[in-house]
């Protein structure tokens, strides 16, 4: 499968979760395991253009697919607008949920570039945060949407 | 020049400042406990009685 633009080939057991493949085989530990119930969303990545919880897929299910993780958002040293947004708007404290939040928003903002606050809140329902109370995360999402619309600050 | 005066001149007081730890965290380079990989590391799993 292709991950962040690079092709990887591994033989794995059928029971290997995609999140463990990404973290342990590929060493991309930005994607986190925060629960064992598919609730928290800290494991969210983009698979074939859709945000998915990588803890709820087996690695083999992504065979031949294309994945983007949080590590793949930065381009030539430039942060993605969503990453920039989180930094500027203090949308993280411990940062554990943040990669998952960012990936969910990456998919969401691509589909809905002009969201309302309500729509943003609905979009991140699958991502839990214990620190921030979501307020600044929502602010960051709207900030990023604005940035991405006006074309300043980076590519999609 | 007092510290406060210098700080105001540097424009830190009353301004939002980006945290320095955030860059690592938003790029997925945070090292939470499960992210730590050391050479020769072993893992423990607990097998409990049903």
mmCIF file of C-alpha atoms in Angstrom:
data_model
loop_
_atom_site.group_PDB
_atom_site.id
_atom_site.type_symbol
_atom_site.label_atom_id
_atom_site.label_comp_id
_atom_site.label_asym_id
_atom_site.label_seq_id
_atom_site.Cartn_x
_atom_site.Cartn_y
_atom_site.Cartn_z
ATOM 1 C CA UNK A 1 0.000 0.000 0.000
ATOM 2 C CA UNK A 2 1.009 3.593 -0.428
ATOM 3 C CA UNK A 3 1.411 5.638 2.737
ATOM 4 C CA UNK A 4 2.222 9.333 2.556
ATOM 5 C CA UNK A 5 3.401 8.847 -0.994
ATOM 6 C CA UNK A 6 5.697 5.894 -0.334
ATOM 7 C CA UNK A 7 4.977 2.300 -1.297
ATOM 8 C CA UNK A 8 5.340 -0.318 1.415
ATOM 9 C CA UNK A 9 5.082 -4.078 1.077
ATOM 10 C CA UNK A 10 4.792 -6.394 4.051
ATOM 11 C CA UNK A 11 3.462 -9.827 4.784
ATOM 12 C CA UNK A 12 1.227 -9.638 7.799
ATOM 13 C CA UNK A 13 -1.141 -11.777 9.799
ATOM 14 C CA UNK A 14 -4.796 -11.293 8.871
ATOM 15 C CA UNK A 15 -5.584 -10.180 12.395
ATOM 16 C CA UNK A 16 -3.124 -7.261 12.326
ATOM 17 C CA UNK A 17 -5.023 -4.013 12.773
ATOM 18 C CA UNK A 18 -4.255 -1.241 10.319
ATOM 19 C CA UNK A 19 -3.324 1.095 13.169
ATOM 20 C CA UNK A 20 -0.718 -1.376 14.391
ATOM 21 C CA UNK A 21 0.648 -1.802 10.880
ATOM 22 C CA UNK A 22 1.054 1.960 10.576
ATOM 23 C CA UNK A 23 2.574 2.365 14.029
ATOM 24 C CA UNK A 24 4.719 -0.757 14.395
ATOM 25 C CA UNK A 25 5.641 -1.825 10.868
ATOM 26 C CA UNK A 26 5.950 1.620 9.345
ATOM 27 C CA UNK A 27 7.081 3.438 12.485
ATOM 28 C CA UNK A 28 4.519 6.198 11.971
ATOM 29 C CA UNK A 29 3.553 6.713 15.579
ATOM 30 C CA UNK A 30 1.690 9.967 15.037
ATOM 31 C CA UNK A 31 -1.468 7.901 14.681
ATOM 32 C CA UNK A 32 -2.549 6.917 18.181
ATOM 33 C CA UNK A 33 -4.502 4.174 19.883
ATOM 34 C CA UNK A 34 -6.719 5.816 22.479
ATOM 35 C CA UNK A 35 -9.371 3.241 23.232
ATOM 36 C CA UNK A 36 -10.313 -0.302 22.331
ATOM 37 C CA UNK A 37 -13.863 0.453 21.347
ATOM 38 C CA UNK A 38 -13.586 2.470 18.095
ATOM 39 C CA UNK A 39 -14.901 5.459 19.990
ATOM 40 C CA UNK A 40 -12.067 7.910 20.433
ATOM 41 C CA UNK A 41 -10.896 8.532 16.882
ATOM 42 C CA UNK A 42 -7.251 9.094 17.811
ATOM 43 C CA UNK A 43 -6.413 6.502 15.154
ATOM 44 C CA UNK A 44 -8.113 8.375 12.309
ATOM 45 C CA UNK A 45 -6.281 8.351 8.985
ATOM 46 C CA UNK A 46 -7.254 8.953 5.370
ATOM 47 C CA UNK A 47 -7.691 5.793 3.305
ATOM 48 C CA UNK A 48 -8.514 6.193 -0.354
ATOM 49 C CA UNK A 49 -9.761 9.704 0.262
ATOM 50 C CA UNK A 50 -11.929 8.955 3.277
ATOM 51 C CA UNK A 51 -11.246 9.494 6.958
ATOM 52 C CA UNK A 52 -11.388 6.122 8.699
ATOM 53 C CA UNK A 53 -10.580 4.789 12.139
ATOM 54 C CA UNK A 54 -7.564 2.602 11.528
ATOM 55 C CA UNK A 55 -8.244 0.576 14.662
ATOM 56 C CA UNK A 56 -11.384 -0.763 13.055
ATOM 57 C CA UNK A 57 -9.781 -2.093 9.912
ATOM 58 C CA UNK A 58 -7.422 -4.955 9.381
ATOM 59 C CA UNK A 59 -4.184 -4.022 7.659
ATOM 60 C CA UNK A 60 -4.918 -6.357 4.749
ATOM 61 C CA UNK A 61 -8.106 -4.428 4.033
ATOM 62 C CA UNK A 62 -5.979 -1.476 2.974
ATOM 63 C CA UNK A 63 -3.951 -3.576 0.562
ATOM 64 C CA UNK A 64 -3.308 -1.665 -2.634
ATOM 65 C CA UNK A 65 -4.811 1.453 -1.124
ATOM 66 C CA UNK A 66 -3.522 4.917 -0.500
ATOM 67 C CA UNK A 67 -3.176 6.267 3.002
ATOM 68 C CA UNK A 68 -2.376 9.659 4.418
ATOM 69 C CA UNK A 69 -1.373 10.012 8.053
ATOM 70 C CA UNK A 70 -0.679 13.186 10.022
ATOM 71 C CA UNK A 71 3.004 12.827 9.189
ATOM 72 C CA UNK A 72 2.123 13.167 5.519
ATOM 73 C CA UNK A 73 0.463 16.564 5.706
ATOM 74 C CA UNK A 74 3.538 18.735 5.849
ATOM 75 C CA UNK A 75 4.924 19.586 2.415
ATOM 76 C CA UNK A 76 8.470 20.849 1.901
ATOM 77 C CA UNK A 77 8.637 22.071 5.456
ATOM 78 C CA UNK A 78 5.335 23.906 5.163
ATOM 79 C CA UNK A 79 2.504 22.985 7.488
ATOM 80 C CA UNK A 80 -0.928 22.141 6.172
ATOM 81 C CA UNK A 81 -3.445 24.933 6.914
ATOM 82 C CA UNK A 82 -5.223 22.670 9.385
ATOM 83 C CA UNK A 83 -1.994 22.084 11.300
ATOM 84 C CA UNK A 84 -1.301 25.806 11.202
ATOM 85 C CA UNK A 85 -4.835 26.416 12.457
ATOM 86 C CA UNK A 86 -4.401 24.162 15.466
ATOM 87 C CA UNK A 87 -1.182 25.849 16.403
ATOM 88 C CA UNK A 88 -2.451 29.384 15.974
ATOM 89 C CA UNK A 89 -5.743 28.772 17.772
ATOM 90 C CA UNK A 90 -4.410 26.754 20.725
ATOM 91 C CA UNK A 91 -6.561 23.831 19.654
ATOM 92 C CA UNK A 92 -4.467 21.287 21.525
ATOM 93 C CA UNK A 93 -3.204 20.765 25.041
ATOM 94 C CA UNK A 94 -1.792 17.287 25.466
ATOM 95 C CA UNK A 95 -2.043 16.709 21.741
ATOM 96 C CA UNK A 96 -3.021 13.049 21.880
ATOM 97 C CA UNK A 97 -6.327 13.438 20.020
ATOM 98 C CA UNK A 98 -4.873 16.020 17.662
ATOM 99 C CA UNK A 99 -3.645 13.848 14.782
ATOM 100 C CA UNK A 100 -7.042 12.161 14.625
ATOM 101 C CA UNK A 101 -8.841 15.497 14.772
ATOM 102 C CA UNK A 102 -6.688 16.884 12.005
ATOM 103 C CA UNK A 103 -7.241 13.909 9.706
ATOM 104 C CA UNK A 104 -11.000 13.985 10.275
ATOM 105 C CA UNK A 105 -11.045 17.698 9.481
ATOM 106 C CA UNK A 106 -8.854 17.152 6.442
ATOM 107 C CA UNK A 107 -11.527 14.920 4.917
ATOM 108 C CA UNK A 108 -14.409 17.054 6.184
ATOM 109 C CA UNK A 109 -13.107 20.382 4.919
ATOM 110 C CA UNK A 110 -12.427 18.891 1.528
ATOM 111 C CA UNK A 111 -16.063 17.853 1.313
ATOM 112 C CA UNK A 112 -17.459 20.981 2.976
ATOM 113 C CA UNK A 113 -15.207 23.988 2.470
ATOM 114 C CA UNK A 114 -17.761 26.400 3.964
ATOM 115 C CA UNK A 115 -18.968 24.732 7.114
ATOM 116 C CA UNK A 116 -21.033 26.262 9.834
ATOM 117 C CA UNK A 117 -19.914 25.847 13.424
ATOM 118 C CA UNK A 118 -22.691 23.300 13.872
ATOM 119 C CA UNK A 119 -21.425 21.288 10.911
ATOM 120 C CA UNK A 120 -17.889 21.269 12.276
ATOM 121 C CA UNK A 121 -19.116 20.038 15.647
ATOM 122 C CA UNK A 122 -21.015 17.237 13.952
ATOM 123 C CA UNK A 123 -18.015 16.352 11.818
ATOM 124 C CA UNK A 124 -15.740 15.738 14.799
ATOM 125 C CA UNK A 125 -18.289 13.681 16.723
ATOM 126 C CA UNK A 126 -16.126 10.628 16.205
ATOM 127 C CA UNK A 127 -13.080 12.265 17.780
ATOM 128 C CA UNK A 128 -12.906 12.599 21.531
ATOM 129 C CA UNK A 129 -10.788 15.143 23.375
ATOM 130 C CA UNK A 130 -10.256 15.078 27.125
ATOM 131 C CA UNK A 131 -8.360 18.322 27.380
ATOM 132 C CA UNK A 132 -9.739 21.212 25.444
ATOM 133 C CA UNK A 133 -13.514 21.039 25.563
ATOM 134 C CA UNK A 134 -13.463 21.266 21.750
ATOM 135 C CA UNK A 135 -13.998 25.030 21.670
ATOM 136 C CA UNK A 136 -10.647 25.936 20.134
ATOM 137 C CA UNK A 137 -10.688 22.882 17.906
ATOM 138 C CA UNK A 138 -13.882 24.185 16.326
ATOM 139 C CA UNK A 139 -12.340 27.632 16.074
ATOM 140 C CA UNK A 140 -9.282 26.143 14.400
ATOM 141 C CA UNK A 141 -11.433 24.217 11.926
ATOM 142 C CA UNK A 142 -13.264 27.372 10.867
ATOM 143 C CA UNK A 143 -9.965 29.286 10.710
ATOM 144 C CA UNK A 144 -8.486 26.560 8.510
ATOM 145 C CA UNK A 145 -11.554 26.536 6.254
ATOM 146 C CA UNK A 146 -11.172 30.271 5.747
ATOM 147 C CA UNK A 147 -7.456 29.921 5.071
ATOM 148 C CA UNK A 148 -8.024 27.149 2.561
ATOM 149 C CA UNK A 149 -10.736 29.132 0.772
ATOM 150 C CA UNK A 150 -8.707 32.270 0.402
ATOM 151 C CA UNK A 151 -5.799 30.207 -0.892
ATOM 152 C CA UNK A 152 -3.220 31.587 1.464
ATOM 153 C CA UNK A 153 -1.086 29.319 3.584
ATOM 154 C CA UNK A 154 -0.768 26.109 1.637
ATOM 155 C CA UNK A 155 -2.327 23.485 -0.549
ATOM 156 C CA UNK A 156 -5.228 21.148 0.132
ATOM 157 C CA UNK B 1 14.342 49.723 31.479
ATOM 158 C CA UNK B 2 12.056 47.552 33.618
ATOM 159 C CA UNK B 3 11.310 43.963 32.717
ATOM 160 C CA UNK B 4 7.662 44.824 32.101
ATOM 161 C CA UNK B 5 8.628 47.692 29.882
ATOM 162 C CA UNK B 6 10.947 45.498 27.859
ATOM 163 C CA UNK B 7 8.335 42.739 27.641
ATOM 164 C CA UNK B 8 5.775 45.210 26.337
ATOM 165 C CA UNK B 9 8.260 46.460 23.825
ATOM 166 C CA UNK B 10 8.812 42.890 22.679
ATOM 167 C CA UNK B 11 5.038 42.660 22.339
ATOM 168 C CA UNK B 12 4.468 39.532 24.401
ATOM 169 C CA UNK B 13 2.144 40.892 27.065
ATOM 170 C CA UNK B 14 -1.469 40.720 26.061
ATOM 171 C CA UNK B 15 -0.713 38.818 22.855
ATOM 172 C CA UNK B 16 -1.470 35.206 22.083
ATOM 173 C CA UNK B 17 1.696 33.190 21.679
ATOM 174 C CA UNK B 18 2.112 29.881 19.902
ATOM 175 C CA UNK B 19 3.265 27.129 22.210
ATOM 176 C CA UNK B 20 6.657 25.687 21.423
ATOM 177 C CA UNK B 21 5.598 22.088 22.063
ATOM 178 C CA UNK B 22 2.815 22.210 19.492
ATOM 179 C CA UNK B 23 4.948 21.837 16.384
ATOM 180 C CA UNK B 24 5.983 18.293 17.276
ATOM 181 C CA UNK B 25 2.465 17.369 18.302
ATOM 182 C CA UNK B 26 0.678 18.624 15.183
ATOM 183 C CA UNK B 27 3.173 16.862 12.927
ATOM 184 C CA UNK B 28 2.741 13.528 14.667
ATOM 185 C CA UNK B 29 6.154 13.605 16.288
ATOM 186 C CA UNK B 30 4.937 13.530 19.873
ATOM 187 C CA UNK B 31 6.399 10.768 22.026
ATOM 188 C CA UNK B 32 3.597 9.416 24.125
ATOM 189 C CA UNK B 33 4.498 6.335 26.088
ATOM 190 C CA UNK B 34 3.355 3.878 23.441
ATOM 191 C CA UNK B 35 5.288 5.784 20.781
ATOM 192 C CA UNK B 36 8.625 5.180 22.435
ATOM 193 C CA UNK B 37 10.722 2.606 20.628
ATOM 194 C CA UNK B 38 14.013 1.575 22.154
ATOM 195 C CA UNK B 39 16.488 -1.001 20.908
ATOM 196 C CA UNK B 40 15.973 -4.350 22.625
ATOM 197 C CA UNK B 41 12.605 -3.221 23.957
ATOM 198 C CA UNK B 42 10.240 -5.969 25.108
ATOM 199 C CA UNK B 43 6.491 -5.844 25.598
ATOM 200 C CA UNK B 44 4.315 -7.120 28.407
ATOM 201 C CA UNK B 45 0.832 -8.484 28.027
ATOM 202 C CA UNK B 46 -1.356 -9.496 30.922
ATOM 203 C CA UNK B 47 -3.163 -12.802 30.682
ATOM 204 C CA UNK B 48 -5.890 -12.641 33.268
ATOM 205 C CA UNK B 49 -8.121 -15.357 34.616
ATOM 206 C CA UNK B 50 -11.544 -15.350 32.983
#
